Coordinates of C-alpha atoms and ligand atoms in Angstrom, one line a residue:
M262 CA -0.3 0.0 0.0
T263 CA 1.2 3.4 -0.7
G264 CA 1.1 6.4 1.5
S265 CA -0.7 6.0 4.5
A266 CA -2.5 2.4 5.6
R267 CA -6.1 2.0 4.7
R268 CA -8.3 2.2 7.7
T269 CA -9.4 -0.8 8.8
R270 CA -13.3 -1.0 8.3
V271 CA -15.9 -2.0 10.8
T272 CA -19.0 -2.7 10.7
V273 CA -21.3 -2.2 13.8
I274 CA -24.6 -3.8 14.2
G275 CA -26.8 -2.2 17.0
G276 CA -28.0 1.4 17.7
G277 CA -28.2 0.7 22.0
V278 CA -26.1 1.9 24.1
I279 CA -23.9 -1.0 23.7
G280 CA -23.6 -0.8 20.1
L281 CA -23.1 3.3 19.7
S282 CA -20.5 3.3 22.1
C283 CA -18.5 0.6 20.5
A284 CA -18.7 2.6 17.6
W285 CA -18.1 5.8 19.5
R286 CA -14.7 4.6 20.7
L287 CA -13.5 2.2 17.3
A288 CA -14.3 5.6 15.6
R289 CA -12.0 7.9 17.6
A290 CA -9.6 4.9 17.5
G291 CA -8.8 5.4 14.0
T292 CA -10.9 2.8 12.2
D293 CA -13.4 3.3 9.5
V294 CA -16.8 2.6 11.4
T295 CA -20.7 2.0 9.5
L296 CA -23.4 1.7 12.2
V297 CA -26.2 -0.6 11.1
E298 CA -29.0 0.8 13.5
L299 CA -31.9 -1.9 14.3
D300 CA -34.6 -0.3 15.4
P301 CA -34.2 2.3 18.5
E302 CA -37.4 2.1 19.9
Q303 CA -37.3 -1.9 20.1
G304 CA -33.9 -2.4 22.4
A305 CA -33.2 -2.8 25.9
S306 CA -31.4 0.7 26.3
R307 CA -34.3 3.0 25.8
I308 CA -36.4 1.3 28.6
A309 CA -33.5 0.8 31.4
A310 CA -33.8 3.0 34.5
G311 CA -30.1 3.9 34.1
M312 CA -29.0 2.7 37.4
L313 CA -25.0 2.2 37.4
A314 CA -25.5 -0.5 40.2
P315 CA -22.7 -3.1 40.2
I316 CA -23.1 -3.2 44.1
T317 CA -27.2 -3.5 45.0
E318 CA -27.6 -5.5 41.6
A319 CA -24.7 -8.1 42.8
H320 CA -26.7 -11.4 42.9
P321 CA -24.6 -14.8 44.8
T322 CA -25.0 -16.3 41.3
E323 CA -23.5 -14.0 39.2
P324 CA -20.1 -13.6 40.8
G325 CA -18.0 -12.1 37.7
L326 CA -20.2 -9.0 37.7
L327 CA -19.1 -7.3 40.6
A328 CA -15.3 -7.0 39.5
T329 CA -16.1 -5.9 36.3
G330 CA -19.0 -4.0 37.1
R331 CA -17.1 -1.6 39.7
L332 CA -14.3 -1.4 37.1
S333 CA -17.2 0.4 35.0
V334 CA -18.5 2.1 37.5
D335 CA -15.0 4.1 37.8
A336 CA -15.1 4.4 33.8
W337 CA -18.4 6.2 33.9
P338 CA -17.2 9.8 35.2
Q339 CA -14.9 10.1 32.3
F340 CA -17.4 8.4 29.7
A341 CA -20.2 10.9 31.1
A342 CA -17.9 13.8 30.7
E343 CA -16.8 13.3 27.1
L344 CA -20.6 12.8 26.3
A345 CA -21.5 16.0 28.0
D346 CA -19.0 17.5 25.3
T347 CA -21.5 16.7 22.9
G348 CA -23.7 19.7 24.6
I349 CA -26.2 17.1 25.7
D350 CA -26.2 16.5 29.6
P351 CA -26.2 12.5 30.4
G352 CA -27.5 13.1 33.8
Y353 CA -24.7 11.6 35.7
T354 CA -25.9 11.2 39.3
T355 CA -23.4 10.5 42.2
T356 CA -25.8 10.8 45.0
G357 CA -26.2 7.2 45.5
T358 CA -28.2 4.4 46.4
L359 CA -30.6 3.8 49.6
V360 CA -31.6 0.1 50.0
V361 CA -35.0 0.5 52.5
G362 CA -37.4 -2.5 54.1
Y363 CA -40.5 -2.6 55.2
S364 CA -41.1 -5.8 57.1
A365 CA -39.3 -7.8 59.5
D366 CA -38.6 -10.0 56.6
D367 CA -37.3 -7.2 54.1
L368 CA -35.0 -6.3 57.1
A369 CA -33.6 -9.7 57.3
A370 CA -33.0 -9.7 54.0
L371 CA -30.9 -6.4 54.2
E372 CA -28.7 -7.9 56.9
E373 CA -28.1 -10.8 55.2
L374 CA -27.1 -8.4 52.1
A375 CA -24.8 -6.3 53.8
A376 CA -23.3 -9.4 55.6
R377 CA -22.7 -11.2 52.0
L378 CA -21.4 -7.5 50.8
A379 CA -19.0 -7.7 53.6
T380 CA -18.0 -10.8 52.7
L381 CA -16.8 -9.3 49.5
G382 CA -15.0 -6.5 51.5
I383 CA -18.1 -3.8 50.3
D384 CA -18.9 -2.3 54.0
V385 CA -22.5 -0.5 53.7
E386 CA -23.8 1.5 56.5
R387 CA -26.9 0.1 58.3
L388 CA -29.5 2.6 58.6
T389 CA -32.4 2.9 61.3
G390 CA -36.1 3.8 59.4
S391 CA -35.6 7.4 60.9
A392 CA -32.4 8.0 59.6
C393 CA -33.7 6.4 56.4
R394 CA -36.5 9.4 56.2
R395 CA -33.6 11.8 57.3
Y396 CA -31.8 10.9 54.1
E397 CA -35.1 10.8 52.1
P398 CA -38.4 12.4 53.9
A399 CA -40.3 11.8 51.0
L400 CA -40.4 7.9 52.2
A401 CA -43.2 6.2 53.9
P402 CA -43.0 6.5 57.4
G403 CA -43.1 2.9 58.2
V404 CA -39.8 2.3 56.3
R405 CA -38.4 -0.4 59.4
G406 CA -35.0 0.3 57.9
G407 CA -32.0 0.6 55.4
L408 CA -28.7 0.6 54.1
S409 CA -26.6 3.2 52.6
V410 CA -24.4 2.3 49.3
P411 CA -23.1 5.6 48.5
G412 CA -21.3 3.9 45.0
D413 CA -23.9 3.1 43.3
H414 CA -24.9 5.9 40.4
S415 CA -27.5 6.3 37.7
V416 CA -27.3 8.3 34.7
D417 CA -29.9 9.3 32.4
N418 CA -30.4 6.3 29.9
R419 CA -32.5 8.3 26.9
A420 CA -30.1 11.3 27.6
V421 CA -27.1 8.8 27.1
L422 CA -28.4 7.5 24.0
R423 CA -28.9 11.3 22.3
G424 CA -25.2 12.2 23.7
L425 CA -24.3 8.9 21.8
Q426 CA -25.9 9.7 18.9
A427 CA -24.7 12.9 18.7
A428 CA -21.1 11.8 19.4
V429 CA -20.9 9.0 17.1
A430 CA -21.8 11.7 14.5
V431 CA -18.9 14.1 15.8
A432 CA -16.6 11.1 15.3
G433 CA -17.1 10.1 11.9
V434 CA -19.4 7.5 11.9
R435 CA -21.8 6.8 9.0
V436 CA -25.3 5.4 10.6
V437 CA -27.6 3.4 8.4
A438 CA -30.8 2.1 8.7
E439 CA -31.2 -1.9 9.0
G440 CA -32.0 -3.6 6.0
T441 CA -29.6 -1.1 3.5
G442 CA -27.4 -3.5 2.0
E443 CA -24.2 -1.2 3.3
T444 CA -23.1 -3.8 5.5
T445 CA -20.4 -5.8 2.9
G446 CA -17.0 -5.3 2.6
A447 CA -16.6 -4.6 6.5
D448 CA -12.7 -6.1 7.5
V449 CA -14.2 -6.5 11.2
T450 CA -18.2 -6.8 12.4
V451 CA -19.2 -6.3 15.5
V452 CA -22.3 -7.9 16.5
A453 CA -24.1 -5.9 19.3
A454 CA -27.9 -6.3 19.1
G455 CA -28.7 -7.5 22.4
A456 CA -31.2 -10.1 22.9
W457 CA -31.6 -10.1 19.1
T458 CA -27.9 -11.0 18.5
P459 CA -28.7 -15.2 18.2
L460 CA -30.9 -14.2 15.4
L461 CA -27.5 -12.8 13.5
V462 CA -25.4 -14.8 15.3
P463 CA -27.2 -18.7 15.1
A464 CA -23.3 -19.9 17.2
L465 CA -24.9 -18.2 20.0
A466 CA -28.2 -19.9 20.4
D467 CA -29.0 -20.7 23.6
L468 CA -26.5 -18.2 25.1
V469 CA -28.6 -15.2 25.4
R470 CA -31.6 -15.1 25.9
P471 CA -34.5 -12.2 26.5
A472 CA -36.2 -11.2 30.0
R473 CA -39.0 -9.1 29.8
G474 CA -38.6 -6.0 32.1
E475 CA -41.6 -3.4 32.6
N476 CA -41.4 0.0 33.7
V477 CA -43.0 3.1 34.7
R478 CA -41.8 6.6 34.3
L479 CA -43.6 9.5 36.5
T480 CA -43.2 13.0 36.3
A481 CA -43.5 15.3 39.8
G482 CA -45.5 18.1 39.7
R483 CA -43.6 21.4 40.7
H484 CA -44.6 21.3 44.4
T485 CA -44.5 17.1 44.9
P486 CA -41.9 15.8 47.2
V487 CA -39.2 13.9 45.4
L488 CA -36.3 11.5 46.0
T489 CA -32.7 12.8 45.5
R490 CA -30.8 9.2 45.3
T491 CA -31.6 5.9 43.7
V492 CA -34.2 3.8 46.2
R493 CA -34.4 0.1 46.1
A494 CA -37.4 -1.3 48.4
L495 CA -38.3 -4.6 49.8
V496 CA -41.9 -4.4 50.0
D497 CA -42.9 -7.8 51.5
G498 CA -40.3 -9.7 49.9
R499 CA -40.8 -8.0 46.1
A500 CA -38.1 -5.8 45.3
V501 CA -38.9 -2.6 43.2
Y502 CA -36.6 0.2 42.7
L503 CA -37.3 4.4 42.0
V504 CA -34.8 6.1 40.0
P505 CA -35.1 9.8 40.1
R506 CA -34.1 12.5 38.0
S507 CA -33.0 16.2 38.2
T508 CA -35.9 16.8 35.8
G509 CA -38.7 15.8 38.1
E510 CA -38.5 12.3 36.3
L511 CA -39.2 9.0 38.1
V512 CA -38.4 5.9 36.8
V513 CA -40.1 2.9 38.8
G514 CA -38.7 -0.9 37.9
A515 CA -38.8 -3.5 37.2
T516 CA -40.4 -6.9 36.9
Q517 CA -38.2 -9.7 34.9
D518 CA -40.5 -12.4 33.0
E519 CA -39.0 -14.6 30.8
V520 CA -41.7 -14.5 28.0
G521 CA -39.5 -15.1 24.9
F522 CA -39.7 -11.9 22.6
D523 CA -43.2 -10.5 24.0
R524 CA -42.9 -7.0 24.9
T525 CA -46.1 -6.6 25.7
V526 CA -46.9 -4.1 28.9
T527 CA -49.0 -6.2 31.3
A528 CA -51.3 -4.7 34.1
G529 CA -50.6 -7.1 36.5
G530 CA -46.8 -5.8 35.8
I531 CA -47.6 -2.3 36.3
H532 CA -49.8 -2.8 39.1
R533 CA -47.4 -4.5 40.8
L534 CA -44.8 -1.6 40.5
L535 CA -47.2 0.9 41.6
T536 CA -48.4 -1.0 44.6
D537 CA -45.2 -1.8 45.6
A538 CA -43.6 1.8 44.9
R539 CA -46.8 3.3 46.5
R540 CA -45.7 1.5 49.8
A541 CA -42.7 3.2 49.8
L542 CA -42.7 6.9 48.3
P543 CA -46.5 7.6 48.6
T544 CA -46.5 10.9 46.9
I545 CA -46.0 9.4 43.5
D546 CA -50.3 9.2 43.7
E547 CA -49.5 13.2 43.1
Y548 CA -47.2 12.4 39.9
A549 CA -48.2 12.2 36.4
L550 CA -48.3 8.8 34.7
A551 CA -45.7 9.7 31.5
E552 CA -45.1 5.9 30.4
T553 CA -45.5 2.3 30.8
S554 CA -43.3 0.2 28.8
A555 CA -41.5 -3.2 28.5
G556 CA -37.6 -4.1 27.2
L557 CA -35.9 -7.1 26.4
R558 CA -33.0 -7.6 28.5
P559 CA -30.4 -9.8 26.7
M560 CA -29.7 -12.5 29.7
S561 CA -26.6 -14.8 29.8
A562 CA -26.4 -18.1 32.0
D563 CA -24.3 -16.2 34.2
G564 CA -25.1 -12.6 34.4
A565 CA -22.0 -11.5 32.7
P566 CA -22.4 -10.0 28.7
L567 CA -20.4 -12.0 26.1
V568 CA -17.9 -9.8 24.5
G569 CA -14.8 -11.4 22.5
W570 CA -13.9 -12.3 19.0
I571 CA -16.5 -15.5 17.8
S572 CA -14.5 -16.1 14.6
D573 CA -11.8 -14.3 12.4
D574 CA -13.9 -11.0 11.6
T575 CA -16.7 -11.2 14.2
V576 CA -16.9 -9.5 17.6
V577 CA -20.0 -10.0 19.6
A578 CA -21.0 -7.6 22.4
T579 CA -24.3 -8.7 24.1
G580 CA -25.9 -10.6 27.1
H581 CA -25.4 -7.6 29.3
G582 CA -28.8 -8.5 31.3
R583 CA -29.8 -6.0 33.6
N584 CA -26.2 -4.2 33.5
G585 CA -25.8 -2.9 29.5
I586 CA -26.2 0.8 31.1
L587 CA -23.6 0.2 33.7
L588 CA -20.8 -1.8 31.6
A589 CA -21.1 0.3 28.3
P590 CA -17.9 2.4 28.7
L591 CA -15.9 -1.1 30.1
T592 CA -17.3 -3.1 26.8
A593 CA -16.7 0.1 24.4
A594 CA -13.0 -0.5 26.1
L595 CA -12.8 -3.8 25.3
V596 CA -13.8 -4.2 21.9
T597 CA -12.0 -1.2 20.6
Q598 CA -8.5 -3.0 22.6
L599 CA -9.7 -6.1 20.5
V600 CA -10.2 -4.7 17.3
T601 CA -7.7 -2.4 17.1
G602 CA -4.9 -2.5 20.1
V603 CA -5.7 1.0 21.0
G604 CA -6.1 1.4 24.7
G605 CA -3.5 -1.2 25.1
A606 CA -3.6 -4.7 25.9
P607 CA -7.2 -5.8 27.2
D608 CA -7.7 -6.7 31.1
A609 CA -7.1 -10.4 31.3
E610 CA -9.8 -11.1 34.2
V611 CA -12.2 -8.8 32.1
V612 CA -11.5 -10.4 28.5
R613 CA -12.0 -14.1 30.9
A614 CA -15.3 -13.2 32.5
F615 CA -16.9 -11.7 29.4
A616 CA -15.3 -14.6 27.1
P617 CA -18.4 -15.9 24.9
D618 CA -16.5 -19.1 24.4
R619 CA -16.7 -19.7 28.5
F620 CA -19.7 -21.8 28.3
A621 CA -18.2 -24.2 25.6
S622 CA -17.1 -27.1 28.5
G623 CA -20.3 -26.5 30.5
T624 CA -23.5 -26.0 30.4
R625 CA -24.9 -24.4 27.1
R626 CA -28.2 -23.3 28.1
A627 CA -28.8 -19.8 28.9
A628 CA -31.4 -20.7 31.9
H629 CA -31.0 -18.5 34.7
P630 CA -29.9 -20.2 37.8
T631 CA -32.4 -18.4 39.7
G632 CA -35.1 -18.6 36.8
G633 CA -37.6 -16.3 35.7
G634 CA -39.9 -14.4 37.7
T635 CA -39.5 -10.7 39.2
R636 CA -35.9 -10.2 40.9
Ligands
LIG132 N1 -30.7 -3.1 36.4 C1 -31.9 -2.9 36.1 C2 -33.1 -3.4 35.4 O1 -32.8 -4.5 34.9 O2 -34.1 -3.9 36.2

């Protein structure tokens, strides 16, 4: 080749937080990127609540996620600052998370959580009910106790998506709609199509499956008492989370059901969310009901995503389950390192935790160890 070397051509398939983040970082690393945008209305990224919560989303059956989630949460301040350079504020909020309980059994479950976190080296502050209400005066007086988790943050996921769309444009990514036939001729294809990835990459059949999550978006009135941090409530054993934004939006979620590619918003799901949220925050009665929605999380068997080469010319980035927004910076950095070498050698532990072939010798079934139902 004469003159400067030809740039590596990369096609990224997917228009959610993972596909956009990969396209952005790959273009900034000097590759020639085309993003084939799948219908953004369908994806999980729009429906997500935007929690960056490696600690309170940690689950005993998903040990690989805590360390990688913490790495990614540490990458968020820089990622958010660079997104804000587009002029779109991603709503990065660092007021932390409060976990609260309403019954004696809920308190026992919180104690179990605190003890488990302590064994992982994470100390959380135990709070009485009145201390919880000092943090968040709008909480219902019935709150019996809680835990303060200052390291779990949030972003406004829809603002993040808008910021990423602006950022990829600035970085020179060509964005084309699905089915335009512009995908041929790439040196490398990155498939980041969430729960739909196995339909494009049959080798992932049985490794990634959809899990429906329903949620509700509410809007506070000008004088309605609001939350200042994420609240995760255990209400008679059922978990519900409430994620406030400085705009007055409150996202209440989320159910988890294994019903295939069914995005129906059910009356039962929304009733359950509103009932439990109202136990924690009675003032939601005064909020406007802005939206009910359902998204399909791409779940893997061990909760960690599948990010890596699956053939000489194809990388996958899927299976982010309940943590796609959280893991976007780490995933984009890893994909960029794998494809371009920019950013140095990838962290061996992250490569191992996310390796798409890690199930090869064990079970290939993506069934979640805890089964379906609401988490
Ligand atoms: N990360 C919260 C959820 O998936 O519901």
